[in-house]
Short mmCIF file of N, CA and C in Angstrom, two decimals:
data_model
loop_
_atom_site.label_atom_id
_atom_site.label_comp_id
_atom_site.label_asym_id
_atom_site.label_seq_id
_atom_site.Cartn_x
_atom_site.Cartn_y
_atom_site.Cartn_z
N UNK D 1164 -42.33 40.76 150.98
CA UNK D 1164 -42.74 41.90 150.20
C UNK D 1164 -41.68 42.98 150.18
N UNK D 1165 -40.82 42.86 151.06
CA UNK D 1165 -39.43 43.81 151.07
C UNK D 1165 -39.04 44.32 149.57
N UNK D 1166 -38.36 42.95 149.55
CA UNK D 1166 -37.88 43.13 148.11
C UNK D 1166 -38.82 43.26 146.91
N UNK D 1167 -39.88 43.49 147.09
CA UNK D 1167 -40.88 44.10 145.74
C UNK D 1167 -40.91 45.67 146.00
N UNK D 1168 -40.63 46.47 147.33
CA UNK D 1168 -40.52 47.38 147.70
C UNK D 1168 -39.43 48.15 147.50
N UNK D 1169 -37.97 47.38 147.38
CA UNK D 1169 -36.71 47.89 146.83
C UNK D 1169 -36.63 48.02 145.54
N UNK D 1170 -37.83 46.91 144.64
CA UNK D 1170 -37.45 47.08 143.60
C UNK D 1170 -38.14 48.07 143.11
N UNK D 1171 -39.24 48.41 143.57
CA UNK D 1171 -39.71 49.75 143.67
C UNK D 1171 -39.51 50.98 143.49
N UNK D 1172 -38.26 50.79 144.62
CA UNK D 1172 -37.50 51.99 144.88
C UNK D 1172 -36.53 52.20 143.46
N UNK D 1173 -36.04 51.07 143.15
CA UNK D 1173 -35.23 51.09 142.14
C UNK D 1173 -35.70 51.80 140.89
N UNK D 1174 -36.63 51.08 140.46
CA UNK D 1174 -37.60 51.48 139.32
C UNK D 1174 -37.95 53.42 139.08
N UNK D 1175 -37.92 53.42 140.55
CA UNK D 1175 -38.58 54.95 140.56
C UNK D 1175 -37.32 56.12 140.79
N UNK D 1176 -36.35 55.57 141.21
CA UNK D 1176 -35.26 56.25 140.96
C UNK D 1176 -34.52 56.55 139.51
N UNK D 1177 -34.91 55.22 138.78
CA UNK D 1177 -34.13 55.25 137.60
C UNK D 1177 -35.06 56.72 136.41
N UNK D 1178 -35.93 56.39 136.73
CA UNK D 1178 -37.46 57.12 135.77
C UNK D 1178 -37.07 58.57 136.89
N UNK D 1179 -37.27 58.84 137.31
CA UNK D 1179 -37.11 60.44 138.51
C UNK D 1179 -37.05 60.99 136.86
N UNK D 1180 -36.77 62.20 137.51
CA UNK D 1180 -36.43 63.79 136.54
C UNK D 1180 -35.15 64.05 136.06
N UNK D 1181 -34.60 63.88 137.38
CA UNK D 1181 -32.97 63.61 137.70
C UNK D 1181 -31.99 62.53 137.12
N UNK D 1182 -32.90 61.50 136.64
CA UNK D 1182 -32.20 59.97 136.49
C UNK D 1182 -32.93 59.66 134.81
N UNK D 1183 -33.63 59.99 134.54
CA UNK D 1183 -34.41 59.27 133.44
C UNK D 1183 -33.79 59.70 132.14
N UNK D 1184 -33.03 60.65 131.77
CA UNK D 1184 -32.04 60.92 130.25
C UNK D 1184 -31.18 59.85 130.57
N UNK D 1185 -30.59 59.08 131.64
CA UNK D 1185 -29.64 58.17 131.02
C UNK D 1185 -30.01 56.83 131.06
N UNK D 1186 -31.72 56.77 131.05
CA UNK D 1186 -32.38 55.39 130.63
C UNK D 1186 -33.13 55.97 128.73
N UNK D 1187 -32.90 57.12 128.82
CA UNK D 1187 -33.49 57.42 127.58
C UNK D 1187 -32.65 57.04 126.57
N UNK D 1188 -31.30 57.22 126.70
CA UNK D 1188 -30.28 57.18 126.05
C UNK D 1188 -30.34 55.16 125.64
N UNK D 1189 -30.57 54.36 126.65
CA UNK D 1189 -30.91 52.69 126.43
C UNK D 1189 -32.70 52.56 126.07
N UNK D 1190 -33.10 53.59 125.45
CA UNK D 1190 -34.63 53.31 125.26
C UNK D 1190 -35.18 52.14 124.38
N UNK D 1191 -34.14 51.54 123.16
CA UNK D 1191 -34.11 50.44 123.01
C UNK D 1191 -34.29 48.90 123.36
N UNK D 1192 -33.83 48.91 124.87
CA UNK D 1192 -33.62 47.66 125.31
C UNK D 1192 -35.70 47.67 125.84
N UNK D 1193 -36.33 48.65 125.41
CA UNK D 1193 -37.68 48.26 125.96
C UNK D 1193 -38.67 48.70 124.83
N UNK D 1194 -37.95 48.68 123.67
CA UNK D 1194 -38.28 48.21 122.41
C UNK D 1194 -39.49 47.17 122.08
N UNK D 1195 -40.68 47.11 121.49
CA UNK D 1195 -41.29 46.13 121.11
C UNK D 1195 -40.60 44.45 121.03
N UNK D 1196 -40.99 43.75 121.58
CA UNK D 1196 -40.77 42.61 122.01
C UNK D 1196 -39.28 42.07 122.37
N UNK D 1197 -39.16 43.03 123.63
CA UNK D 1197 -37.81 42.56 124.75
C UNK D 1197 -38.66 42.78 125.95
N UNK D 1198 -38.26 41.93 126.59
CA UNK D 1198 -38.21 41.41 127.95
C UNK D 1198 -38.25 42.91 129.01
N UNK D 1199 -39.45 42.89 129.67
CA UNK D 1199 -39.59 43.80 130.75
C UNK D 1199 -38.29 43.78 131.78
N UNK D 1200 -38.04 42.40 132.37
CA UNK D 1200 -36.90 42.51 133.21
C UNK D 1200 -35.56 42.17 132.35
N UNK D 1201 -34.84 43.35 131.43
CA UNK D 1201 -33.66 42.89 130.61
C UNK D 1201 -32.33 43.30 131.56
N UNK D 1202 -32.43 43.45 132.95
CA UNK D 1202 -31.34 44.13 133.35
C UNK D 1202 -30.81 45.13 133.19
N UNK D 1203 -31.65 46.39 132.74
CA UNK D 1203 -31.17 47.56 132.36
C UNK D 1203 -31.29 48.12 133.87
N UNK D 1204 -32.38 48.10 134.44
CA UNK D 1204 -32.82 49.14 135.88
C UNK D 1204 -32.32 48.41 137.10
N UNK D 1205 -33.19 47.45 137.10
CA UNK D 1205 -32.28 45.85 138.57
C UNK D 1205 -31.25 45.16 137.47
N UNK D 1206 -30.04 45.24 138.03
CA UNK D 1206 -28.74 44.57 137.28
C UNK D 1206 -28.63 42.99 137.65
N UNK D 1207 -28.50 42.30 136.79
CA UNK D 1207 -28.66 41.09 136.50
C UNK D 1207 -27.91 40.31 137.73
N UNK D 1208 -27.09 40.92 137.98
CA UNK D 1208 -26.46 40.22 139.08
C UNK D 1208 -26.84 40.89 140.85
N UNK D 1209 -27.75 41.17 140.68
CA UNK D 1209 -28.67 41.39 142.11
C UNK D 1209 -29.38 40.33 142.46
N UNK D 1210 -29.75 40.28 143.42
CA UNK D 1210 -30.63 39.24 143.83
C UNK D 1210 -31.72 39.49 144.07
N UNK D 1211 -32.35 40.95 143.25
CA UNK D 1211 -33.36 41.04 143.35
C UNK D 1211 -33.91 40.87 141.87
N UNK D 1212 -33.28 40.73 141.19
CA UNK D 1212 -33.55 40.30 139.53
C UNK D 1212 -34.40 39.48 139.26
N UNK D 1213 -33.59 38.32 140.05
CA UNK D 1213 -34.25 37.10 139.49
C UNK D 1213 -35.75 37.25 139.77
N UNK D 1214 -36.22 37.60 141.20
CA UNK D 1214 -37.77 38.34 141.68
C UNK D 1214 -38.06 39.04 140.92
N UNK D 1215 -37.54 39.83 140.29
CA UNK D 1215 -38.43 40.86 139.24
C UNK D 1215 -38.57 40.32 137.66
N UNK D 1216 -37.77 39.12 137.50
CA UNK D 1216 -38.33 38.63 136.34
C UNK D 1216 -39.78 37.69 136.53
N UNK D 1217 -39.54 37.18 137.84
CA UNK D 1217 -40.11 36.14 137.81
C UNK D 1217 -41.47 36.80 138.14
N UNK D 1218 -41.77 37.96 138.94
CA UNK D 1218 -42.80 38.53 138.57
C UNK D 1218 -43.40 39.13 137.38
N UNK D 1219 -42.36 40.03 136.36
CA UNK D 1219 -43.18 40.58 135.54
C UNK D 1219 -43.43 39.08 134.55
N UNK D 1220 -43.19 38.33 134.54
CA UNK D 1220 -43.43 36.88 133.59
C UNK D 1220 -44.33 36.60 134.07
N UNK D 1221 -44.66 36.74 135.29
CA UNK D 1221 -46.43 36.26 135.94
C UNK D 1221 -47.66 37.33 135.55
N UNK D 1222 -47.38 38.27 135.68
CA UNK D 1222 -48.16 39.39 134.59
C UNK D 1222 -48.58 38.66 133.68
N UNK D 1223 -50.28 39.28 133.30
CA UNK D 1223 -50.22 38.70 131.93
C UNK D 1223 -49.84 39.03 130.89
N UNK D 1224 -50.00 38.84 129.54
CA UNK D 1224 -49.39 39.35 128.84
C UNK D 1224 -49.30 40.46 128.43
N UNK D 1225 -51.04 41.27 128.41
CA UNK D 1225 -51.20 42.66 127.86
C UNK D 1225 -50.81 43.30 129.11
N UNK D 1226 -50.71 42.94 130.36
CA UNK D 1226 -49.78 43.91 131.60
C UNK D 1226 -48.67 44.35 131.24
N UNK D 1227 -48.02 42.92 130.35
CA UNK D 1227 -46.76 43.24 130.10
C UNK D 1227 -46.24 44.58 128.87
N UNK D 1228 -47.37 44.03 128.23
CA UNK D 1228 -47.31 45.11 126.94
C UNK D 1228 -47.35 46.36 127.10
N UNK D 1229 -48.68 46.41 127.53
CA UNK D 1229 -48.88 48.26 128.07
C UNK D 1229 -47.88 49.14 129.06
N UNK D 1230 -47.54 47.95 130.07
CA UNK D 1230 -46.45 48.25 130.84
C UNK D 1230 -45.04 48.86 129.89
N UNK D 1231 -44.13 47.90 129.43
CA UNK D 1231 -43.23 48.17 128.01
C UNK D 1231 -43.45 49.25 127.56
N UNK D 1232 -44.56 48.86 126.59
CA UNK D 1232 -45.07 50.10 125.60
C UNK D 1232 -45.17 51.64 126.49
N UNK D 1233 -45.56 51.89 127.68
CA UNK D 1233 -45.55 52.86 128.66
C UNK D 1233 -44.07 53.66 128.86
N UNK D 1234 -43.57 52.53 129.13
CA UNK D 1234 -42.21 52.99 129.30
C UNK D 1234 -41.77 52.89 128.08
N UNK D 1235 -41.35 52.57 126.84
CA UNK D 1235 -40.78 53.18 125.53
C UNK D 1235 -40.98 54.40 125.26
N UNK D 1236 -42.61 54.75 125.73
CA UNK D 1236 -43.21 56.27 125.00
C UNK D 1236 -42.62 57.13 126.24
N UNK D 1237 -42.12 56.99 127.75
CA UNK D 1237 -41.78 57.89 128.25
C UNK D 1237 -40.57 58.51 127.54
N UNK D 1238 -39.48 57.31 127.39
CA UNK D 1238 -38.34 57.29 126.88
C UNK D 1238 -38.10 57.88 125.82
N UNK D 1239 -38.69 58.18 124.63
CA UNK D 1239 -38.68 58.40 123.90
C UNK D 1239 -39.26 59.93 123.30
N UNK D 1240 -39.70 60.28 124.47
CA UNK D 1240 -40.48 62.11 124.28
C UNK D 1240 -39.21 62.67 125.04
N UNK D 1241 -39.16 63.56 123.88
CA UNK D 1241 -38.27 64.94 124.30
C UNK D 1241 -38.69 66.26 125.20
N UNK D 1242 -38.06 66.66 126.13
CA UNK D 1242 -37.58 65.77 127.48
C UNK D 1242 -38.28 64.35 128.05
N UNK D 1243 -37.19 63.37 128.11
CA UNK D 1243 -38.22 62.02 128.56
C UNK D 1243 -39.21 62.41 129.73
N UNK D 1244 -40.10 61.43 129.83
CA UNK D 1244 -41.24 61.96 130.41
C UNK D 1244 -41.01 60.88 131.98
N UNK D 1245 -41.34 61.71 133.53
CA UNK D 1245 -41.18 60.69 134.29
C UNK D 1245 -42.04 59.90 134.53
N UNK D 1246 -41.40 58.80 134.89
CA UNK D 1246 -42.42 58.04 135.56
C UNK D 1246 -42.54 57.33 136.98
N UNK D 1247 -43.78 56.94 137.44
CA UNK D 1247 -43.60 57.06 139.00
C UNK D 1247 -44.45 55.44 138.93
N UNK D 1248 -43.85 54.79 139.88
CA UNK D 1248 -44.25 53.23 139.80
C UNK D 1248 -45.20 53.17 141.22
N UNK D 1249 -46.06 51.95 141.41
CA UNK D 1249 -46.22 51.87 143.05
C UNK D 1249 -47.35 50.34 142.69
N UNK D 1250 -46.97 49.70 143.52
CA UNK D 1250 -47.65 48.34 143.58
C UNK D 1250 -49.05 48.56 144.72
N UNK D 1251 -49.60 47.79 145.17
CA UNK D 1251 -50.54 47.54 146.23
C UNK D 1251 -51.45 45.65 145.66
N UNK D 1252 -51.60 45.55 147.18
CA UNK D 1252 -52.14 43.98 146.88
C UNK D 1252 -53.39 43.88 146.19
N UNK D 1253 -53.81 43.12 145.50
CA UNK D 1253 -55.17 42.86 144.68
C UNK D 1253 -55.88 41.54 144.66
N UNK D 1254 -56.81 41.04 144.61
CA UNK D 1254 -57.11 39.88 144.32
C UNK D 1254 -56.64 39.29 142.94
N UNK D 1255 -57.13 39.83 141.98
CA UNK D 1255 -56.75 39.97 140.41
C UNK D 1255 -55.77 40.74 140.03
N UNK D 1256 -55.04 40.48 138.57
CA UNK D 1256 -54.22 41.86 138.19
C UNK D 1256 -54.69 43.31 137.54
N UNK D 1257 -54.41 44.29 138.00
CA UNK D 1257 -55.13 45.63 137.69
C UNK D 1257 -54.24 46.27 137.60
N UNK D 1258 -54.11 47.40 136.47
CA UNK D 1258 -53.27 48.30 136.50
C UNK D 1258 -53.78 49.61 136.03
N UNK D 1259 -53.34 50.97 137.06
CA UNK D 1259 -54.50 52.12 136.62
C UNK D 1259 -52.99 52.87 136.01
N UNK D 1260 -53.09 53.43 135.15
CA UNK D 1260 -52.11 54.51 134.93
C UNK D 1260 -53.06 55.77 134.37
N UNK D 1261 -51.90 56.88 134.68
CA UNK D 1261 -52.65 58.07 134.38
C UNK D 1261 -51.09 59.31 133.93
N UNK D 1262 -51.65 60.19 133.24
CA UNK D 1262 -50.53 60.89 132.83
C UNK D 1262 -51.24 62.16 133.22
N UNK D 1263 -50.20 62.87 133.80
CA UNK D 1263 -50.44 64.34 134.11
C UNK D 1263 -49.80 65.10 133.17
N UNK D 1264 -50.45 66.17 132.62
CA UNK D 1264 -49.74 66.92 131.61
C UNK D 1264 -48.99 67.86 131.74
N UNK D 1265 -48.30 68.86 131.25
CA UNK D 1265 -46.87 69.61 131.37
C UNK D 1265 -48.01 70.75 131.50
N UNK D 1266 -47.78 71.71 132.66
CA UNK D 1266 -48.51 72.91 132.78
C UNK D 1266 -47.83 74.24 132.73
N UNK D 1267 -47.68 75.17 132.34
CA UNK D 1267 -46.63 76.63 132.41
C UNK D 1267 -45.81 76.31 133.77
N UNK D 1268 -45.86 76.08 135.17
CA UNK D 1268 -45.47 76.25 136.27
C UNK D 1268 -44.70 74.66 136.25
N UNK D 1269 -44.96 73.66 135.75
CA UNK D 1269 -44.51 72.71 136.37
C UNK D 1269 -44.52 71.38 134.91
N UNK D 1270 -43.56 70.52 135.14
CA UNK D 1270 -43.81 69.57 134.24
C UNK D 1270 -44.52 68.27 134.25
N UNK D 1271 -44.85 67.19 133.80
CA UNK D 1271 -45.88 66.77 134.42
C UNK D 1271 -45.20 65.17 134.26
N UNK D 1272 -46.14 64.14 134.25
CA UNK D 1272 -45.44 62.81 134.01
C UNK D 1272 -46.63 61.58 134.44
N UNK D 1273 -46.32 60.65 134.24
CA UNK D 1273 -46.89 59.12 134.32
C UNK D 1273 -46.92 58.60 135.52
N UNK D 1274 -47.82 58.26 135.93
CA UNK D 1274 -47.88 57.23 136.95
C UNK D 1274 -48.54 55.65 137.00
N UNK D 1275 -47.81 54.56 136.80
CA UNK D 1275 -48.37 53.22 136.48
C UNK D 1275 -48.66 52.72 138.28
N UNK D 1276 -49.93 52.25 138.60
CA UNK D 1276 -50.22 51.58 139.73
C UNK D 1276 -50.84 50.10 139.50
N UNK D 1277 -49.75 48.96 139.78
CA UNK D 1277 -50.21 47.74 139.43
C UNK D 1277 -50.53 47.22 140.67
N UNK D 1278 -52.21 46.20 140.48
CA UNK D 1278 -52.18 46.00 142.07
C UNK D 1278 -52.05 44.48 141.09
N UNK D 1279 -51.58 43.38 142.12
CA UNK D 1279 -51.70 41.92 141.74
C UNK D 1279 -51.54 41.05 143.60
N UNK D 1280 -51.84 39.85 143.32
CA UNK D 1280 -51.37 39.14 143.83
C UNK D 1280 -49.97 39.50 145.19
N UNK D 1281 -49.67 39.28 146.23
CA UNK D 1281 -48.37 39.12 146.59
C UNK D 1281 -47.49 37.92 145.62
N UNK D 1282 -46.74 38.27 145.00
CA UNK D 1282 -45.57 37.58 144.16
C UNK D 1282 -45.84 35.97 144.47
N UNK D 1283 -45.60 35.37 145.81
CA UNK D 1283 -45.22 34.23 146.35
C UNK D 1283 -47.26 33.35 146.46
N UNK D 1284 -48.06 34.16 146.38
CA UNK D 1284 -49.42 33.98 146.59
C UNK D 1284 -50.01 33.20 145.10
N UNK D 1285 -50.53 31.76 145.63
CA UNK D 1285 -50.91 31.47 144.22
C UNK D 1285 -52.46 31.75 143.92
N UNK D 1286 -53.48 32.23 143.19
CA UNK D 1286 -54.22 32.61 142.67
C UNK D 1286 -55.47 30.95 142.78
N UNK D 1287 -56.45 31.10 143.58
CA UNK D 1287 -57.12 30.08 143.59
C UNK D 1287 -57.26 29.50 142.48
N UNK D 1288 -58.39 30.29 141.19
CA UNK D 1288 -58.26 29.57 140.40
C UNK D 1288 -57.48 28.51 139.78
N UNK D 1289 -56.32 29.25 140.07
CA UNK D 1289 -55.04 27.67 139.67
C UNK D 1289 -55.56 26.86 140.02
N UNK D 1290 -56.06 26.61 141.32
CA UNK D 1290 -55.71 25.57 141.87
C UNK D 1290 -56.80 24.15 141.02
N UNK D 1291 -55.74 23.57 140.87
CA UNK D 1291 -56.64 22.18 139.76
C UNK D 1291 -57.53 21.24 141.29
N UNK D 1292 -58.59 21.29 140.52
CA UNK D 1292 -59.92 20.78 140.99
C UNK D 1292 -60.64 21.68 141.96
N UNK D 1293 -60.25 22.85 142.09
CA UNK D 1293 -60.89 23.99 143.30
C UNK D 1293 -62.14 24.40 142.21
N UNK D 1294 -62.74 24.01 141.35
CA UNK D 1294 -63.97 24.72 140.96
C UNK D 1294 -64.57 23.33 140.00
N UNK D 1295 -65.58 23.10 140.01
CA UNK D 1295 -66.26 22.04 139.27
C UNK D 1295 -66.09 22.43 137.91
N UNK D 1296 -65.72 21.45 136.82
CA UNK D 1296 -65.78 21.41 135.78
C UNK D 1296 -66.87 22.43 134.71
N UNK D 1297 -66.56 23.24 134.07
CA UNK D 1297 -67.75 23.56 133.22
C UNK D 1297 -68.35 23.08 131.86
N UNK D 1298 -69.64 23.04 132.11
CA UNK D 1298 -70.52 22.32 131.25
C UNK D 1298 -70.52 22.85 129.85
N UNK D 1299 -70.41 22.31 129.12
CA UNK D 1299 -70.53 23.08 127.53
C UNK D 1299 -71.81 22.59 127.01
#
């Protein structure tokens, strides 16, 4: 779980306050139908890449979407908007996000919380013949 934790770290550094105009500036590469892990944030030649593709590809699909789509619309509001990532374990995949709004005193921003599976954990249902056939 380390390395879902670095990549973590990664993710949330790039999105900060501090860091997120020069992912705004590549807001493209998370464009309607490109690839969540394109190597823009974990660089392709890490070895934590290949883990972060191979997770967000296990996502399902609308995880993937809303996820994307989440991050385009940060990217894309003037001043980009931050965002703050954080995993936790789940039985199922769940994802709560919530946006705090810009108040006179302070600015505000996104927070996506995906709980799933541990990465390496396979999901019973998979498992072929773990549930009796259903009757139609």
């Amino acid at each position: 779980m380390s390395g879902f934790q670095s990549i973590l770290g990664y993710l949330n550094g790039a999105f900060s306050r501090e860091r997120i105009k020069e992912l705004a500036a590549r807001r493209e590469a998370f464009a309607p139908g490109k690839p969540l892990a394109a190597g823009i944030v974990i660089d392709k030649a890490s070895p934590l890449h290949k883990f972060w593709v191979e997770y967000t590809e296990q996502m399902p699909k609308s995880f993937q979407e809303a996820f994307r789509a989440t991050v385009y619309h940060a990217l894309s509001t003037e001043p980009p908007t931050p965002i703050v990532f954080a995993w936790a374990p789940g039985y199922d995949y769940e994802m709560t996000m919530w946006h705090s709004p810009d108040t006179p005193p302070s600015k505000g921003g996104i927070t996506i919380l995906m709980k799933s599976r541990y990465p390496v954990d396979k999901h019973p249902a998979m498992e072929i013949g773990s549930f009796p056939p259903v009757k139609q």
